[in-house]
XYZ file of C-alpha atoms in Angstrom:
770
model
C -9.545 85.876 -18.130
C -6.793 84.593 -15.980
C -7.360 82.134 -13.084
C -6.547 84.858 -10.547
C -9.014 87.328 -12.053
C -11.662 84.619 -12.262
C -11.212 83.776 -8.625
C -11.349 87.469 -7.736
C -14.616 87.894 -9.594
C -16.105 84.735 -8.104
C -15.385 85.953 -4.596
C -17.246 89.252 -5.167
C -20.946 89.130 -4.226
C -23.427 89.851 -7.000
C -25.442 92.103 -4.717
C -24.377 94.107 -1.770
C -26.346 94.217 1.422
C -27.768 97.628 0.508
C -28.957 96.348 -2.887
C -30.585 93.305 -1.285
C -32.449 95.551 1.163
C -33.686 97.702 -1.753
C -34.901 94.632 -3.624
C -36.691 93.306 -0.573
C -38.369 96.646 0.087
C -39.385 96.990 -3.535
C -41.038 93.572 -3.523
C -44.610 93.767 -2.270
C -45.137 89.998 -2.027
C -45.706 89.190 1.690
C -43.049 87.128 3.311
C -43.634 84.498 6.019
C -42.737 87.037 8.716
C -45.331 89.448 7.297
C -47.970 86.709 7.285
C -47.145 85.854 10.895
C -47.608 89.471 11.906
C -50.935 89.579 10.083
C -52.099 86.443 11.866
C -51.048 87.910 15.194
C -53.068 91.058 14.492
C -56.050 88.882 13.427
C -56.378 90.383 9.960
C -59.239 89.172 7.789
C -58.785 85.850 6.142
C -59.688 87.195 2.719
C -56.693 89.482 2.551
C -54.418 86.511 3.111
C -56.238 84.338 0.621
C -56.201 87.031 -2.045
C -52.461 87.030 -2.323
C -50.673 90.423 -2.368
C -52.217 93.406 -0.694
C -50.707 95.921 -3.113
C -49.486 95.764 -6.649
C -45.883 94.667 -6.917
C -43.451 97.343 -7.897
C -40.887 94.835 -9.077
C -41.353 91.601 -10.957
C -40.960 88.344 -9.037
C -39.772 85.105 -10.458
C -41.875 81.962 -10.628
C -39.701 80.266 -8.033
C -40.175 83.088 -5.544
C -43.918 83.059 -6.140
C -44.152 79.324 -5.598
C -42.059 79.512 -2.415
C -44.182 82.338 -1.049
C -47.388 80.490 -1.843
C -46.054 77.366 -0.151
C -45.099 79.340 2.920
C -48.506 81.004 2.912
C -50.358 77.659 2.759
C -48.307 76.167 5.606
C -48.612 79.167 7.891
C -52.336 79.784 7.403
C -54.552 78.732 10.309
C -57.215 77.461 7.962
C -54.823 75.040 6.279
C -53.133 73.038 9.016
C -50.766 70.304 7.851
C -52.146 66.779 7.909
C -50.793 64.611 10.748
C -50.929 60.848 10.294
C -52.380 58.740 13.139
C -48.989 57.117 13.721
C -47.458 60.569 14.152
C -50.192 61.507 16.624
C -49.540 58.319 18.559
C -45.815 59.046 18.606
C -46.415 62.604 19.869
C -48.807 61.317 22.541
C -46.284 58.676 23.642
C -43.535 61.288 23.947
C -45.782 63.501 26.037
C -46.715 60.591 28.303
C -43.072 59.572 28.582
C -42.035 63.039 29.676
C -44.842 63.086 32.250
C -43.773 59.701 33.627
C -40.172 60.837 33.790
C -41.202 63.801 35.901
C -43.349 61.583 38.113
C -40.490 59.131 38.629
C -38.046 61.936 39.370
C -40.302 63.476 41.997
C -41.126 60.045 43.424
C -37.424 59.325 43.790
C -36.885 62.655 45.502
C -39.829 61.961 47.794
C -38.551 58.529 48.838
C -35.054 59.809 49.537
C -36.384 62.850 51.403
C -38.648 60.644 53.531
C -35.742 58.353 54.405
C -33.584 61.360 55.270
C -36.250 62.843 57.534
C -36.728 59.535 59.375
C -32.957 59.198 59.813
C -32.636 62.745 61.157
C -35.547 62.435 63.593
C -34.460 59.022 64.892
C -30.728 59.695 65.187
C -30.833 63.217 66.607
C -33.398 62.457 69.277
C -31.974 59.136 70.509
C -29.120 58.210 72.794
C -26.868 55.210 72.491
C -28.249 52.185 74.292
C -26.908 52.010 77.811
C -26.675 48.489 79.190
C -25.815 47.512 82.712
C -23.331 44.636 82.785
C -23.369 42.433 85.832
C -21.743 39.131 86.782
C -23.685 36.832 89.062
C -23.820 33.233 90.233
C -27.050 31.256 90.451
C -26.865 28.651 93.212
C -29.059 25.527 93.212
C -32.141 25.690 95.416
C -31.906 29.469 95.886
C -33.218 32.384 93.839
C -30.801 35.114 92.804
C -32.183 38.657 92.688
C -30.984 41.544 90.555
C -32.547 44.955 91.203
C -33.370 47.182 88.224
C -34.088 50.887 87.892
C -37.774 51.471 87.150
C -37.410 55.103 86.043
C -38.091 54.620 82.337
C -40.877 55.457 79.912
C -40.347 52.233 77.963
C -42.643 49.287 78.581
C -40.327 46.459 77.560
C -37.296 44.990 79.259
C -34.448 43.477 77.207
C -32.122 41.038 78.942
C -29.058 39.440 77.352
C -27.587 36.432 79.194
C -24.257 34.733 78.426
C -23.520 31.331 79.942
C -23.371 27.576 79.341
C -26.616 27.440 77.361
C -27.808 24.865 74.862
C -29.594 25.752 71.654
C -33.273 26.304 72.341
C -35.750 23.635 71.316
C -38.766 24.258 69.093
C -40.668 21.576 71.005
C -40.320 23.280 74.365
C -41.794 26.735 74.743
C -39.730 28.751 77.289
C -42.961 29.928 78.930
C -44.261 26.352 79.508
C -43.488 24.056 82.420
C -42.503 21.145 80.144
C -38.864 21.549 81.263
C -39.748 20.714 84.849
C -41.894 17.724 83.903
C -39.187 16.255 81.652
C -36.391 16.983 84.100
C -34.461 19.035 81.538
C -31.722 21.190 83.125
C -32.765 24.799 82.753
C -32.304 28.352 83.974
C -35.507 30.158 84.964
C -35.905 33.929 84.578
C -38.785 36.171 85.610
C -39.507 39.759 86.642
C -40.843 40.091 90.177
C -42.251 43.222 91.802
C -42.375 43.860 95.524
C -44.940 46.214 97.061
C -43.336 48.970 99.134
C -46.298 49.150 101.487
C -47.147 45.456 102.082
C -43.835 43.855 101.030
C -45.825 41.376 98.922
C -44.044 39.774 95.950
C -45.776 39.051 92.645
C -44.337 37.791 89.340
C -44.873 40.551 86.790
C -44.048 38.280 83.798
C -44.238 34.604 82.981
C -41.315 32.402 83.931
C -38.945 31.852 80.999
C -36.882 28.629 81.019
C -33.740 28.074 78.930
C -31.836 24.761 78.586
C -28.276 24.579 79.881
C -25.433 22.069 79.849
C -25.234 20.268 83.172
C -22.920 17.322 82.579
C -20.070 19.266 80.911
C -20.708 22.848 81.904
C -17.041 23.697 82.305
C -16.098 22.350 78.840
C -18.594 24.089 76.571
C -18.382 27.343 74.687
C -20.459 30.127 76.169
C -23.527 31.163 74.221
C -25.907 34.095 74.553
C -29.674 34.253 74.956
C -31.717 37.388 74.425
C -34.802 37.581 76.635
C -37.537 40.127 75.966
C -40.126 40.922 78.623
C -42.913 42.822 76.895
C -45.627 45.107 78.257
C -43.999 45.655 81.638
C -45.465 48.543 83.653
C -42.601 49.867 85.780
C -44.140 51.922 88.594
C -41.281 52.993 90.840
C -43.566 54.807 93.304
C -45.406 51.706 94.456
C -43.113 48.775 93.660
C -39.531 47.620 93.645
C -38.500 45.433 90.707
C -36.048 42.528 90.594
C -35.057 40.039 87.923
C -35.103 36.623 89.572
C -32.873 33.750 88.410
C -33.190 30.120 89.572
C -32.057 26.717 88.290
C -32.675 22.995 88.868
C -29.001 22.074 88.339
C -27.068 20.725 91.309
C -24.134 23.066 90.777
C -23.598 26.787 90.626
C -24.172 28.534 87.304
C -22.169 31.637 86.328
C -23.834 34.298 84.175
C -23.009 37.609 82.522
C -26.117 39.728 82.017
C -26.876 42.981 80.188
C -30.135 44.778 80.946
C -31.846 47.726 79.275
C -35.345 49.121 78.854
C -36.618 49.422 75.294
C -39.657 50.029 73.121
C -38.776 47.035 70.985
C -41.099 44.052 70.478
C -40.442 41.050 68.291
C -43.487 41.687 66.096
C -42.605 45.361 65.621
C -38.976 44.511 64.872
C -39.974 41.936 62.255
C -42.284 44.417 60.508
C -39.641 47.157 60.513
C -37.033 44.700 59.193
C -39.282 43.828 56.256
C -39.819 47.545 55.578
C -36.037 48.074 55.483
C -35.641 45.278 52.942
C -38.410 46.735 50.784
C -36.736 50.160 50.827
C -33.296 48.911 49.785
C -34.764 46.715 47.061
C -36.784 49.622 45.667
C -33.577 51.658 45.493
C -31.659 48.789 43.830
C -34.283 47.412 41.433
C -35.311 50.775 40.001
C -31.705 51.993 40.083
C -32.746 55.201 41.818
C -29.309 55.825 43.340
C -25.886 54.237 43.275
C -25.865 50.901 45.097
C -23.343 52.175 47.648
C -25.612 55.107 48.496
C -28.590 52.735 48.670
C -26.736 50.566 51.174
C -25.719 53.586 53.265
C -29.298 54.904 53.322
C -30.715 51.512 54.329
C -28.196 50.758 57.090
C -28.362 54.317 58.479
C -32.152 54.114 58.472
C -31.922 50.805 60.325
C -29.643 52.312 62.982
C -32.055 55.241 63.286
C -34.957 52.839 63.832
C -32.952 51.047 66.508
C -32.353 54.431 68.141
C -36.090 55.175 68.142
C -36.647 51.818 69.892
C -33.983 52.603 72.536
C -31.598 50.095 70.936
C -29.128 52.445 69.269
C -25.672 50.780 69.201
C -22.432 52.642 69.771
C -19.866 53.214 67.025
C -17.613 50.386 68.243
C -20.468 47.896 67.950
C -21.384 49.136 64.460
C -17.804 48.760 63.246
C -17.653 45.240 64.694
C -20.564 44.294 62.419
C -18.511 45.009 59.272
C -16.959 41.902 57.730
C -13.367 43.116 57.761
C -12.136 39.747 56.510
C -14.086 40.018 53.241
C -13.089 43.641 52.723
C -9.424 42.819 53.333
C -9.644 39.967 50.832
C -11.124 42.246 48.151
C -8.571 44.962 48.936
C -5.542 42.647 48.671
C -6.676 40.851 45.510
C -7.654 44.157 43.869
C -4.109 45.447 44.355
C -2.660 42.369 42.634
C -5.181 42.646 39.782
C -4.477 46.373 39.442
C -0.740 45.778 39.083
C -1.353 42.999 36.560
C -3.686 45.195 34.507
C -0.839 47.607 33.726
C 1.119 44.846 31.998
C -1.534 44.088 29.386
C -1.669 40.437 30.453
C -5.462 40.363 30.709
C -5.774 42.033 27.301
C -3.471 39.380 25.887
C -5.655 36.619 27.346
C -8.743 38.234 25.813
C -7.095 38.438 22.373
C -5.897 34.835 22.657
C -9.411 33.672 23.524
C -10.755 35.556 20.523
C -8.185 33.862 18.286
C -8.858 30.340 19.581
C -12.620 30.811 19.184
C -12.220 32.139 15.619
C -14.484 35.043 16.515
C -17.416 32.810 17.495
C -19.320 33.453 20.692
C -20.007 30.067 22.273
C -16.538 28.555 21.787
C -15.199 31.573 23.653
C -17.838 31.228 26.381
C -17.106 27.514 26.724
C -13.466 28.239 27.528
C -14.478 31.031 29.916
C -17.072 28.971 31.799
C -14.900 25.876 32.166
C -11.896 27.894 33.336
C -13.885 29.954 35.855
C -15.692 26.847 37.136
C -12.427 24.938 37.614
C -10.532 27.747 39.325
C -13.480 28.500 41.629
C -13.059 25.016 43.102
C -9.610 25.888 44.444
C -9.696 29.676 44.824
C -12.162 31.925 46.587
C -14.926 33.028 44.196
C -14.260 36.719 44.925
C -10.689 36.327 43.656
C -11.866 34.569 40.478
C -14.384 37.286 39.699
C -11.876 40.083 40.225
C -9.462 38.375 37.821
C -11.908 37.436 35.044
C -14.221 40.461 34.943
C -11.710 42.756 33.119
C -11.026 39.927 30.642
C -14.752 39.507 29.970
C -15.150 43.233 29.405
C -12.258 43.250 26.922
C -13.627 40.188 25.086
C -17.053 41.832 24.847
C -15.468 44.939 23.392
C -13.432 42.946 20.858
C -16.326 40.744 19.700
C -18.907 43.569 19.800
C -20.933 41.773 22.477
C -23.138 43.078 25.213
C -21.083 42.533 28.390
C -24.161 41.768 30.554
C -24.737 38.157 29.323
C -21.006 37.420 29.454
C -20.658 38.691 33.023
C -23.833 36.859 34.041
C -22.408 33.591 32.710
C -19.181 34.281 34.616
C -21.045 34.807 37.913
C -23.110 31.646 37.484
C -20.080 29.494 36.638
C -18.117 30.903 39.572
C -20.921 30.358 42.091
C -21.521 26.781 40.980
C -17.804 25.973 41.021
C -17.413 27.422 44.522
C -20.158 25.095 45.784
C -17.853 22.074 45.780
C -15.267 22.902 48.452
C -15.384 24.574 51.877
C -12.888 27.230 50.745
C -14.756 28.005 47.499
C -17.146 30.422 49.191
C -17.396 32.120 52.553
C -20.766 30.513 53.291
C -19.329 27.009 52.756
C -16.445 27.787 55.081
C -18.821 29.087 57.749
C -21.030 25.975 57.479
C -18.117 23.507 57.523
C -16.621 25.165 60.632
C -19.819 26.106 62.439
C -19.601 25.993 66.260
C -23.085 24.465 66.366
C -21.925 21.204 64.767
C -21.611 18.381 67.315
C -18.420 17.092 65.669
C -16.808 20.536 65.606
C -16.298 20.782 61.835
C -16.735 18.918 58.550
C -13.593 17.700 56.805
C -13.003 18.736 53.180
C -13.069 15.117 51.837
C -16.492 14.480 53.394
C -17.801 17.832 52.180
C -16.574 17.302 48.616
C -17.857 13.711 48.447
C -21.451 14.673 49.225
C -21.556 17.916 47.210
C -19.758 16.647 44.069
C -22.782 14.950 42.386
C -24.964 18.002 42.933
C -22.242 20.300 41.591
C -21.823 18.299 38.384
C -25.578 18.054 37.792
C -26.252 21.740 38.411
C -23.312 22.744 36.203
C -24.700 20.670 33.322
C -28.199 22.046 33.860
C -26.925 25.627 33.944
C -24.987 25.181 30.719
C -28.024 23.743 28.929
C -30.196 26.545 30.270
C -27.801 29.240 29.060
C -27.478 27.630 25.626
C -31.260 27.524 25.295
C -31.729 31.075 26.571
C -29.096 32.396 24.144
C -29.798 29.851 21.380
C -29.592 32.744 18.938
C -26.120 33.989 19.780
C -26.683 37.139 17.729
C -28.931 38.354 20.557
C -25.800 38.607 22.679
C -24.213 40.933 20.175
C -24.253 44.606 20.876
C -26.462 45.962 18.105
C -25.751 49.506 19.210
C -22.037 49.107 19.726
C -21.109 52.647 18.716
C -23.802 54.174 20.953
C -22.814 52.039 23.941
C -19.146 52.839 23.373
C -19.803 56.577 23.293
C -21.967 56.445 26.433
C -19.270 54.461 28.177
C -16.601 56.977 27.166
C -18.788 59.838 28.408
C -19.178 58.133 31.807
C -15.438 57.498 32.008
C -14.580 61.113 31.173
C -17.067 62.370 33.758
C -15.576 59.984 36.317
C -12.090 61.241 35.477
C -13.236 64.800 36.108
C -14.547 63.900 39.571
C -11.170 62.484 40.637
C -9.437 65.849 40.189
C -10.089 68.842 42.400
C -11.072 72.338 41.300
C -8.704 74.592 43.250
C -5.606 75.346 41.180
C -5.573 76.831 37.687
C -4.232 73.603 36.228
C -7.098 71.655 37.736
C -9.617 74.123 36.377
C -8.008 73.851 32.965
C -8.269 70.092 33.182
C -11.973 70.386 33.992
C -12.514 72.653 30.984
C -10.706 70.186 28.723
C -12.774 67.281 30.035
C -16.012 69.255 29.666
C -15.147 70.086 26.065
C -14.374 66.428 25.393
C -17.697 65.345 26.900
C -19.597 67.892 24.812
C -17.891 66.619 21.659
C -18.780 63.016 22.533
C -22.401 63.979 23.165
C -22.557 65.668 19.750
C -21.207 62.492 18.149
C -23.822 60.508 20.058
C -26.598 62.619 18.541
C -25.247 62.118 15.002
C -25.058 58.325 15.319
C -27.028 56.162 12.924
C -26.710 58.439 9.936
C -23.564 56.871 8.494
C -23.002 53.369 10.000
C -19.543 51.941 9.633
C -18.999 48.432 8.242
C -17.812 45.808 10.724
C -14.315 44.385 10.018
C -13.930 40.672 9.488
C -12.157 38.296 11.769
C -8.693 38.404 10.184
C -8.457 42.159 10.117
C -9.625 42.411 13.706
C -7.153 39.748 14.784
C -4.267 41.639 13.175
C -5.279 44.776 15.078
C -5.373 42.848 18.332
C -1.906 41.383 17.743
C -0.536 44.844 17.068
C -2.093 46.565 20.067
C -2.299 43.890 22.770
C 1.312 43.152 23.481
C 2.467 41.956 26.872
C 4.769 44.407 28.623
C 6.972 44.030 31.717
C 6.868 40.277 31.907
C 8.712 40.289 35.208
C 5.703 41.981 36.835
C 3.442 39.241 35.460
C 5.696 36.632 37.021
C 5.589 38.459 40.362
C 1.768 38.645 40.267
C 1.510 34.940 39.396
C 3.808 34.109 42.316
C 1.587 36.128 44.633
C -1.518 34.300 43.419
C 0.224 30.958 43.968
C 1.074 32.091 47.504
C -2.604 32.901 48.071
C -3.662 29.442 46.875
C -0.996 27.711 48.954
C -1.854 29.565 52.158
C -5.582 29.046 51.597
C -5.020 25.314 51.224
C -2.748 25.060 54.277
C -5.266 26.968 56.363
C -8.102 24.696 55.267
C -6.433 21.288 55.418
C -3.891 21.791 58.218
C -3.410 23.762 61.422
C -0.178 25.396 60.269
C -1.799 28.667 59.151
C -3.827 30.653 61.666
C -4.229 33.813 59.570
C -7.662 34.586 58.143
C -8.527 34.871 54.464
C -8.249 38.664 54.602
C -4.762 38.576 56.109
C -3.630 36.087 53.462
C -4.783 38.433 50.676
C -3.037 41.406 52.291
C 0.179 39.376 52.701
C 0.105 38.508 48.991
C -0.535 42.151 48.064
C 2.424 43.271 50.187
C 4.603 40.669 48.472
C 3.611 42.064 45.065
C 4.252 45.693 45.997
C 7.556 44.853 47.676
C 8.963 42.947 44.706
C 7.993 45.442 42.007
C 8.903 48.480 44.180
C 6.281 50.653 42.498
C 6.760 54.379 43.089
C 3.416 55.488 41.628
C 1.173 53.734 44.141
C -1.756 56.084 43.528
C -2.416 54.538 40.112
C -2.853 51.121 41.725
C -5.022 52.465 44.541
C -7.267 54.195 42.012
C -8.125 50.796 40.505
C -9.634 49.566 43.770
C -13.412 49.716 43.725
C -14.037 51.657 46.914
C -17.733 52.000 46.105
C -18.204 48.222 46.146
C -16.310 47.911 49.427
C -18.525 50.620 50.897
C -21.639 48.806 49.685
C -20.461 45.521 51.205
C -19.761 47.284 54.514
C -23.208 48.873 54.583
C -24.783 45.530 53.657
C -23.029 43.817 56.582
C -24.324 46.493 58.957
C -27.831 46.163 57.530
C -27.839 42.384 58.019
C -26.834 42.801 61.660
C -29.534 45.444 62.122
C -32.089 42.947 60.810
C -30.703 40.392 63.230
C -31.089 42.841 66.122
C -34.651 43.544 65.000
C -35.378 39.795 65.381
C -36.229 39.252 61.697
C -33.861 36.273 61.502
C -35.221 34.845 64.744
C -38.801 35.104 63.511
C -37.955 33.323 60.263
C -36.026 30.566 62.056
C -38.791 30.023 64.609
C -41.476 29.842 61.906
C -39.444 27.301 59.899
C -38.722 25.166 62.950
C -42.337 25.104 64.064
C -43.538 24.256 60.550
C -41.187 21.296 60.157
C -41.905 20.120 63.716
C -45.602 19.911 62.841
C -44.974 17.438 59.969
C -45.359 13.668 60.406
C -42.189 11.796 61.241
C -42.438 9.700 58.079
C -42.200 12.750 55.831
C -40.200 14.965 58.177
C -36.823 14.403 56.494
C -38.164 15.042 52.994
C -39.998 18.197 54.059
C -36.988 19.410 56.044
C -34.572 18.957 53.115
C -36.834 20.745 50.623
C -37.668 23.544 53.069
C -34.067 24.175 54.116
C -32.797 24.084 50.513
C -35.362 26.415 48.958
C -35.772 28.748 51.914
C -32.033 29.264 52.335
C -31.683 29.935 48.595
C -34.511 32.477 48.502
C -33.249 34.190 51.657
C -29.774 34.301 50.117
C -31.222 36.142 47.121
C -32.685 38.724 49.476
C -30.249 38.965 52.378
C -26.843 37.524 51.303
C -25.534 34.030 51.973
C -23.371 34.742 55.059
C -26.102 35.768 57.555
C -28.409 33.095 56.135
C -25.810 30.368 56.680
C -25.144 31.649 60.199
C -28.668 31.618 61.630
C -29.939 28.642 59.583
C -27.226 26.436 61.112
C -28.828 26.998 64.498
C -32.213 26.084 63.033
C -31.126 22.783 61.472
C -29.138 21.680 64.545
C -32.216 22.327 66.700
C -34.462 20.515 64.206
C -32.146 17.533 64.174
C -32.403 17.230 67.941
C -36.155 17.856 68.182
C -37.292 15.596 65.351
C -34.512 12.978 65.643
C -33.548 13.767 62.058
C -30.108 13.044 60.580
C -28.116 16.257 60.688
C -25.860 15.999 57.659
C -28.558 15.852 54.928
C -29.814 19.162 56.318
C -26.256 20.530 56.283
C -25.823 19.590 52.608
C -29.193 21.172 51.801
C -28.121 24.388 53.538
C -24.728 24.461 51.789
C -26.307 23.964 48.356
C -29.039 26.502 49.069
C -26.623 29.238 50.164
C -24.196 28.637 47.272
C -26.714 28.119 44.470
C -28.990 30.849 45.809
C -26.121 33.294 45.370
C -26.738 33.087 41.606
C -30.298 34.389 41.962
C -29.683 38.107 42.405
C -26.856 40.590 42.194
C -26.513 40.849 45.995
C -26.826 37.116 46.642
C -23.066 36.704 47.061
C -20.070 38.938 47.646
C -18.562 37.825 44.331
C -21.630 39.112 42.464
C -21.263 42.530 44.080
C -17.545 42.588 43.272
C -18.213 41.743 39.603
C -20.831 44.482 39.245
C -18.487 46.940 40.949
C -15.617 46.245 38.531
C -17.969 46.530 35.549
C -19.389 49.860 36.712
C -15.894 51.157 37.414
C -15.009 50.483 33.766
C -18.089 52.318 32.478
C -20.447 49.340 31.993
C -23.872 49.722 33.585
C -24.584 46.369 35.290
C -27.843 46.791 37.188
C -29.900 44.556 39.456
C -32.540 43.907 36.778
C -29.944 43.134 34.082
C -28.612 40.197 36.075
C -31.989 39.127 37.496
C -33.285 38.352 33.999
C -30.565 35.725 33.539
C -29.562 34.515 36.995
C -32.877 33.935 38.750
C -34.204 31.379 36.266
C -30.876 29.546 36.323
C -31.087 29.410 40.116
C -34.602 27.908 39.967
C -33.302 25.144 37.686
C -30.303 24.539 39.951
C -32.515 24.165 43.014
C -34.803 21.749 41.194
C -31.864 19.532 40.225
C -30.367 19.740 43.736
C -33.742 18.816 45.272
C -33.980 15.679 43.172
C -30.425 14.676 44.056
C -30.892 15.185 47.810
C -34.186 13.301 47.891
C -32.770 10.339 45.965
C -29.530 10.213 47.964
C -30.872 10.753 51.488
C -34.581 9.879 51.434
C -34.602 6.973 48.979
C -31.158 5.418 49.571
C -30.313 6.806 53.060
C -26.734 7.693 52.102
C -26.208 9.333 55.472
């Protein structure tokens, strides 16, 4: 038989469909479908156990008989298959897991729905806070009256005064008469009601006294005091109400006052502030929503609460709370990094690091940590993180590492390096140039001299801690590299689909293509683990990297490097001289404009798409939330409690207790709130403590600087650079959550604070370096 005839015969079926139906109908052996029907009709068990119900009309083979018997034994109710205890436990665990997933999903929906309902009720039913602004002059020996409108349902009166005030003292309670006995210059404020029938005047609240500058009143910066008169019963039918101002100074005192009625009390504001923090941390820790959405929910809820307390700010005030300088800095540096990313320069650096380390993990990390630590001394830590995060992600992909430990090491090294100089971090710059300092500011040489030993010691301790924590470097390797890669590609494809609309036919076709690609990747994800691929050795991988990671458009790299040098130069001139008056944000934007002008890029949308708008939105919402907490008096309550605690300590141990308290408290608050608001209000606390307890100021300043900088390594929202790093990682498809970083960073921070405590106590308590 020829090959063609053989193929023709092989393609013909041995039985047609009609013949197969005849054979099946002629066979009286019950099939599994027949047995199922019998079970459904509850036929007697004996008929099933007896085998066939009728005599077969056609012979059956032994194989068919065995298969039918096997099917019969499996399907019979009286012969259930044996399930091992481990299989039962696995089934029970899956059932429990599915139940918990449903519970968590509905709990998440409940929390978000509750927050939404509170926001709607508070915002819709509240008006923006209306404050009456008035300028007045308080003359010595005479009381100045200001009439207020008593037609309000609120029982509290909020008064904001701007004038030549000193920082309040923890020793002197504003409601006591200690000011008058000591002869301290003060401004007295009280609410007085006058009877309409008898014209009798009675003080409705206690007299509040606030210290003022008397000897150099015309040469001091104006400061603001917020006065709260609680539980005031404003009865406009029987009484007239006036706010009375008086002073013991021998010259006239000018004031600007803002008055409003409110439902706010300091205790209620503190409790509500703590509730807001709990809500945002629940959303972040359990990763219920995207961090930007969590920030928006928390800050909007805070504004709604302020509205319910008759404190709702207007839109101009809310926008003034946003740290535009930080956002401008991230925006400008992100443009430079986005342009540089298109040249392959960062990929080249990653491949070079892999080559120098010979594929080993810790030699590569050593180079990364030392470089990031050194550059963070001179550059802003946000800039360093934006530059190194893409390199770390590429190195992790090349070396089959989990990117979480690598990025965590980068954040820790950057935060410790930025501790050394005033321009390393925004909190250091705010502390060194605080208006509350008697000398005006702290020079960079003095700052570096006192912080350098602590920086070196904490850097060494952090390195030892990380080596011990990852003593088995294989734990850093990504054991499920293929699975993680597929999940990352799925997230990136889904993100690409969201950037394109769904209006035109081309856009709809794009969405169909992306959906098909995602479905194919999900199918590959399900088939993983069945046929694992062998990992290539170092030489083969290095050859691939040399072939693929080639530097392109070197002139663009030169332009980007010039822009970064301009940033460093302008930062330095602004810090060490008075030649540059532009802020950090303007400097970054100037450098970004220089880059775009020199390369003359026509496709600007590709660069703009690399900017992490979600992170910038989260930072904006976080700034608003911190100011809401400040308006709710949470910061004031913390500062007052700290000041009163340290003031109650014996003078012999006051400096030691103050240093430890300021260091650890500022670090822990930085983990929760962010280092910028902590540095701002804690400076007022330590300046007041220094005056009350006759303590040296600068040891407390160094403790605050170390606490705010080192505390930034504790959590993912402890510093702006941490948020920027997580944003870049998430933008590139790497899930970098709050818990992922907390497992590494918090313990390192505890060790850093312990080392810094020992250094400060030896330097300033034992040897009195100050």
